[in-house]
Coordinates of C-alpha atoms in Angstrom, one line a residue:
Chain A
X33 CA 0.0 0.0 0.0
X34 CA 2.6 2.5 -1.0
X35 CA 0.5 4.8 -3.5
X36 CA -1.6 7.8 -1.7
X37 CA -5.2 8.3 -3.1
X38 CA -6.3 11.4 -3.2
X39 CA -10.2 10.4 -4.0
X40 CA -12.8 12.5 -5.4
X41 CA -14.3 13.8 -2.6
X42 CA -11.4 14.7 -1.4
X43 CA -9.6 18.5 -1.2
X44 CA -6.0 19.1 0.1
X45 CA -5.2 22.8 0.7
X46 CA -1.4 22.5 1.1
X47 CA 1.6 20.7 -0.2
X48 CA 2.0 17.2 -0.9
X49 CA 5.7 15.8 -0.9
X50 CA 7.4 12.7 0.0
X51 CA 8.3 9.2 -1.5
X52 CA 5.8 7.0 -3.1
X53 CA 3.5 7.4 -5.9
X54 CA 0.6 9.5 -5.5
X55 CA -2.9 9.2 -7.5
X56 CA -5.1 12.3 -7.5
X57 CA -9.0 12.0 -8.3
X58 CA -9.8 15.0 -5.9
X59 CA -8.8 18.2 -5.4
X60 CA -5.5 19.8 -4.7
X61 CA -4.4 23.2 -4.3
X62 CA -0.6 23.3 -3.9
X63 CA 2.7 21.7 -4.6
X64 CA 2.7 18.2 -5.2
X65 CA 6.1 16.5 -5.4
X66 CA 7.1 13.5 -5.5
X67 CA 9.7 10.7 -5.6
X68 CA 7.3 8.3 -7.3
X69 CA 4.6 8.2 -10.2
X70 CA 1.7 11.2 -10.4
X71 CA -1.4 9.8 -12.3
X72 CA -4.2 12.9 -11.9
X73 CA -7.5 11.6 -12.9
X74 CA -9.9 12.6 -15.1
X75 CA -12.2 14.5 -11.8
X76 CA -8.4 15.8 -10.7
X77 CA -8.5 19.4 -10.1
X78 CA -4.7 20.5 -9.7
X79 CA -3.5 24.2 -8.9
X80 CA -0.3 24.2 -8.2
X81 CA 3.0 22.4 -9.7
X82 CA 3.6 19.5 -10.1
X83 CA 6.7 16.9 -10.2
X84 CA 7.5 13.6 -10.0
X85 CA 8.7 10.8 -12.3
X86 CA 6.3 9.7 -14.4
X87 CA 3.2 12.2 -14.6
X88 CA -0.3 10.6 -16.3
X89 CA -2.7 13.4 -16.5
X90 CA -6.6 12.5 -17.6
X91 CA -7.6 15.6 -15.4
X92 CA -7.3 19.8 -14.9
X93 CA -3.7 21.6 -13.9
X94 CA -2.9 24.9 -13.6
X95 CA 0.5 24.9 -13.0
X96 CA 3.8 23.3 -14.2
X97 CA 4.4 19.3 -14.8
X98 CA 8.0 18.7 -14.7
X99 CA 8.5 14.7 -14.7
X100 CA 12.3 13.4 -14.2
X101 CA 11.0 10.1 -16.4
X102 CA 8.0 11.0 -18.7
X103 CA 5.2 13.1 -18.8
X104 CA 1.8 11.9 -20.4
X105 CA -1.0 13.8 -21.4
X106 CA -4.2 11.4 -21.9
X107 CA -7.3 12.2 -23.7
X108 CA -9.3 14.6 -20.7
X109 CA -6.4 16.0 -19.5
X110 CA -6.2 20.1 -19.6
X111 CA -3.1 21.4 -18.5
X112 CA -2.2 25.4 -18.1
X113 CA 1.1 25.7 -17.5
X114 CA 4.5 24.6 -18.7
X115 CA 5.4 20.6 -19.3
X116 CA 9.0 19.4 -18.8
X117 CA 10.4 16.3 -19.3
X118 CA 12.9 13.9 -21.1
X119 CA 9.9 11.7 -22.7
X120 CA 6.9 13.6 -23.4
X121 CA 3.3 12.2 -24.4
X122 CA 0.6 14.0 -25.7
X123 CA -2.7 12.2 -26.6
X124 CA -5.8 13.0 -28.8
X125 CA -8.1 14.9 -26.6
X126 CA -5.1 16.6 -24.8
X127 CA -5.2 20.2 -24.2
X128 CA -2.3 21.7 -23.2
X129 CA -1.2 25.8 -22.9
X130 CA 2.2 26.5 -21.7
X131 CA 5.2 25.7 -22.8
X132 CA 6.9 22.2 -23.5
X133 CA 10.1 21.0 -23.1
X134 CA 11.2 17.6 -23.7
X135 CA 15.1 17.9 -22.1
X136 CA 17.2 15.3 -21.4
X137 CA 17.2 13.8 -17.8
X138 CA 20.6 14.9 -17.0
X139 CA 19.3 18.6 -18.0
X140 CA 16.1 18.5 -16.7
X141 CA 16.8 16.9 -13.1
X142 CA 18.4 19.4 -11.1
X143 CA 16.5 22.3 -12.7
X144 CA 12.5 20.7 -11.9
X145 CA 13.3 21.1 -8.3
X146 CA 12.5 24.9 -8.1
X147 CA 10.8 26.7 -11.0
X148 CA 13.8 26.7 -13.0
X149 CA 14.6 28.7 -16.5
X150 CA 18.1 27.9 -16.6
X151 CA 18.3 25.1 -19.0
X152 CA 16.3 26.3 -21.5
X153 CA 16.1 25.0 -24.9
X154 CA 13.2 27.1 -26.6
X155 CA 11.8 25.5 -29.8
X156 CA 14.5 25.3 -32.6
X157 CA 11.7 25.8 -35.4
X158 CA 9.9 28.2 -33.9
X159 CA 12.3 31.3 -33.8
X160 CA 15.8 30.6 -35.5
X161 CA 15.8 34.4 -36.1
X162 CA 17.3 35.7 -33.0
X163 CA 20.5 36.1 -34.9
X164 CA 18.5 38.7 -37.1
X165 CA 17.8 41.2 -34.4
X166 CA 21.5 42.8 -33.9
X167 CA 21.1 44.0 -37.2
X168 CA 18.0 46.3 -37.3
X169 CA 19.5 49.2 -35.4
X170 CA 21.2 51.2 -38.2
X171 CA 18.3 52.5 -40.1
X172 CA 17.6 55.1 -38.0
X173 CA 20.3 58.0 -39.5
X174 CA 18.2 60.3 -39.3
X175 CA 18.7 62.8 -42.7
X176 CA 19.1 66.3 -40.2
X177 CA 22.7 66.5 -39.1
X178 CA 23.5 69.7 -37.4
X179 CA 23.8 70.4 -33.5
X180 CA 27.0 68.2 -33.0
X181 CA 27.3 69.0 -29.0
X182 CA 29.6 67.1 -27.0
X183 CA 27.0 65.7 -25.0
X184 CA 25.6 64.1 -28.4
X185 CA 28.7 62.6 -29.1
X186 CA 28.2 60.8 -25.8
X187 CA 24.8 59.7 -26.2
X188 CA 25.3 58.2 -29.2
X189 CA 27.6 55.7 -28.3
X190 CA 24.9 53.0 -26.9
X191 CA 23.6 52.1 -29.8
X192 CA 26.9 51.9 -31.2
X193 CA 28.6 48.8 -30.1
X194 CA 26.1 46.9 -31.8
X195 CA 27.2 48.7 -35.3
X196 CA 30.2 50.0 -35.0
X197 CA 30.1 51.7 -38.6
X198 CA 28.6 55.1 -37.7
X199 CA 30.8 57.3 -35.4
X200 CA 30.1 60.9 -36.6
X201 CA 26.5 61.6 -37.4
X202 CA 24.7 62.2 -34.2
X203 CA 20.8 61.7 -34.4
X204 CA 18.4 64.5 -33.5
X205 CA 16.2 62.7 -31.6
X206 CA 18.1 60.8 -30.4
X207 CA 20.2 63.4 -29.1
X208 CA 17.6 65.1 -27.4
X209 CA 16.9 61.8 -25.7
X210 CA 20.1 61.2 -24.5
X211 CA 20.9 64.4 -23.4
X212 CA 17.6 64.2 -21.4
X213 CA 18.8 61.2 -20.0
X214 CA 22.0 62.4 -19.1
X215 CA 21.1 65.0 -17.2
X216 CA 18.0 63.1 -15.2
X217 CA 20.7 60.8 -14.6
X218 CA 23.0 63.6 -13.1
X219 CA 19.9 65.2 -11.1
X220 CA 19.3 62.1 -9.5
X221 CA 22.7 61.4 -8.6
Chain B
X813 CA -13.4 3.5 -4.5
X814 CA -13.4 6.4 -3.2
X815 CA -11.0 6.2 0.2
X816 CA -8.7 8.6 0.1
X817 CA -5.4 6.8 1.1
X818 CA -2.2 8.3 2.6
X819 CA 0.8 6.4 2.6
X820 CA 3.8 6.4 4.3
X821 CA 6.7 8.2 3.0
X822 CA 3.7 11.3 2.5
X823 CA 3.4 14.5 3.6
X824 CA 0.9 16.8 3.7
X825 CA 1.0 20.4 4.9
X826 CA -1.8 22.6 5.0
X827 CA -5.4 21.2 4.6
X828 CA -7.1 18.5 4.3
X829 CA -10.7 17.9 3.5
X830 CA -13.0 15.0 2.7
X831 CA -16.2 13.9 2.0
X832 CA -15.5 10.2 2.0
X833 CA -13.5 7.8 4.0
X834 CA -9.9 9.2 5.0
X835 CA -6.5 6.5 5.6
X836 CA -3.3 8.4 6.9
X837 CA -0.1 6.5 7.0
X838 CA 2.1 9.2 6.7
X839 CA 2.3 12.1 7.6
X840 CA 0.0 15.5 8.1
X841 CA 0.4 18.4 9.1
X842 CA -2.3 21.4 9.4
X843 CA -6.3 20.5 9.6
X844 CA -7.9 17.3 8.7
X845 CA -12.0 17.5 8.2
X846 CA -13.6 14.5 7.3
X847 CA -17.4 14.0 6.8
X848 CA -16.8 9.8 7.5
X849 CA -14.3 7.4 8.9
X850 CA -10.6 8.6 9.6
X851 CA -8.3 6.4 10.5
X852 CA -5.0 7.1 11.3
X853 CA -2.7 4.2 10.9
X854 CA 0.3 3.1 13.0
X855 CA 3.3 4.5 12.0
X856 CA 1.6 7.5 11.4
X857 CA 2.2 11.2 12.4
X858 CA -0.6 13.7 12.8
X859 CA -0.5 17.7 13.8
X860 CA -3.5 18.5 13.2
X861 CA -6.8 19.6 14.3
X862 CA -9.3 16.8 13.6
X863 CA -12.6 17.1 12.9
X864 CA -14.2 13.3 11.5
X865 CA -18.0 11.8 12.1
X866 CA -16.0 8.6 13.5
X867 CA -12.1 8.7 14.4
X868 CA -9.7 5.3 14.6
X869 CA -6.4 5.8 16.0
X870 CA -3.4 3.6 16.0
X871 CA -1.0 6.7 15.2
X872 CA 0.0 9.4 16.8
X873 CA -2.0 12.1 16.7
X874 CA -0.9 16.1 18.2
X875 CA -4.1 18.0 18.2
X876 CA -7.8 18.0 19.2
X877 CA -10.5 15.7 17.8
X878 CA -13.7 16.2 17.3
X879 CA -16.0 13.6 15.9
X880 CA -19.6 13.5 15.7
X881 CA -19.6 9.5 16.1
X882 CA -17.2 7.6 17.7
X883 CA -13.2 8.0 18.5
X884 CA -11.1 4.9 19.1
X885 CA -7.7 5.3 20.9
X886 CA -6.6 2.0 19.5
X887 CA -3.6 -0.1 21.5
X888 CA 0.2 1.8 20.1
X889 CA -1.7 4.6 19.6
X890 CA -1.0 8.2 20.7
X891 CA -2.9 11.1 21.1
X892 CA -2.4 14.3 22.9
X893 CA -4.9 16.8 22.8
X894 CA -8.4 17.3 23.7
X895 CA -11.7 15.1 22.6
X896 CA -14.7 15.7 21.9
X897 CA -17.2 12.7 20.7
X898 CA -20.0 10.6 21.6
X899 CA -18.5 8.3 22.4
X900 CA -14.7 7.4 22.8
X901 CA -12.6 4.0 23.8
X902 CA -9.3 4.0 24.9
X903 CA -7.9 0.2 24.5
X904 CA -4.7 -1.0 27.1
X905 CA -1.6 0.1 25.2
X906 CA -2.5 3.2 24.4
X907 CA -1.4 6.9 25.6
X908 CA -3.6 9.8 25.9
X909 CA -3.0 13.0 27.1
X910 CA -5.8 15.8 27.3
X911 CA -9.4 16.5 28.0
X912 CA -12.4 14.6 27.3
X913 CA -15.7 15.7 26.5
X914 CA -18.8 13.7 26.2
X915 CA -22.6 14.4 26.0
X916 CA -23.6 13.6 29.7

């Protein structure tokens, strides 16, 4: 008799840790974690994260799943919140919002203890363009060049190390800004 | 069915409600309410306030109890804190510390 039931009629307000595997028709609002298998029914109501080894979910979670083995989303289940693990499962009749994250043990393990962000690994396909952004910057020259103050000279520079190829021709605007800045900055220290 | 089962190794912090039958094993920490038959098995560890309709208890248990039925100090038990039931039995072997508090 090592798995805890949590039946249907059943609400824990609190957190639920320990050793063992843990099945939840009921109610639970808090952190469950685990050393052993999570299966949350289809009448499970879960707020609150949730980790263990191997998660089945038929029911409702708001909050994160992190298994260290495999997560697996049945037909029923309706998860908000973000699903980590090294073997993921996601079946018809599934809903899932969040994001997923299917790392490998080794990655995932010491990171699903606290909410972690550290090893992440944000879909490939979905945005390989970061390497685009750096570039954007330049268009701004704006045509007017006049007013080349000092302090101009030293606002521009931020913007600069990005792109490098435009030293001389201050921005108006931009000037304006910066020199704003500048002296807000000086007020206030 | 629909017995909500604690097992050892468990722990629960906070609060714990039921409308069905309750088994703790492990460990609990906080409020238990429970609308049927709690038992609290040896081996287990209670802090809680305790409100059942009938109450088994082979565990130990820190905290008052209340049940509308029966409670039963069984034999390895432990319980200290107050009680308040219809009816209560205290079998040889077990400790209890506290107050009672019967319908006279």
């Amino acid at each position: 008799m090592n798995t805890t039931v949590i039946a249907a009629g059943t609400w824990v307000r609190g957190s639920i840790q320990g050793d063992g595997d843990l099945t939840v028709a009921g109610r639970v609002d808090g952190e469950i974690e685990v050393a052993g298998d999570v299966t949350l029914e289809g009448t499970a109501l879960v707020k609150g994260n949730v980790s263990g080894a191997r998660l089945v979910v038929r029911g409702a979670v708001a909050g994160d799943l992190s298994g260290s083995t495999a997560v697996v989303l049945e037909d029923g289940a309706r998860v908000v919140g973000d699903v980590r693990a090294p073997s993921l499962g996601v079946g018809d009749g599934a809903l899932v919002r969040g994001r997923v994250e299917t790392s490998d043990a080794v990655g995932s393990r010491p990171a699903s203890k606290a909410t972690s962000r550290a090893p992440e690994r944000p879909a490939p396909a979905a945005r390989p363009a970061p390497a685009a952004r750096p570039a954007p910057p330049p268009p701004r020259p704006a045509p007017r060049v006049e007013a080349p103050k000092p302090v101009a000279a030293k606002a521009a520079p931020p913007p600069a190390p990005a792109s490098p190829p435009k030293p001389p021709p201050p921005v108006v605007p931009a000037m304006k800004r910066g020199a704003k800045v500048g002296l807000k900055k000086k007020a206030a220290g | 069915m629909a017995t909500t089962i604690l097992a050892a190794g468990i722990t629960i912090e906070g609060e714990l409600t039921s409308d069905d039958e309750l088994e703790i094993a492990g460990t609990v920490r906080g409020k238990i309410t429970c609308k049927d038959a709690l038992t609290v098995a040896s081996g287990a560890v209670v802090e809680a306030e305790i409100s059942a309709h009938k109450v088994a208890l082979a565990g130990s248990v820190t905290g008052n109890v209340v049940a509308e039925d029966r409670v039963d100090l069984q034999a390895g038990g432990r319980l200290v804190g107050d009680v308040r039931a219809a009816r209560l039995t205290i079998a040889d072997g077990a400790s209890f510390k506290g107050n009672v508090d019967m319908d006279v």
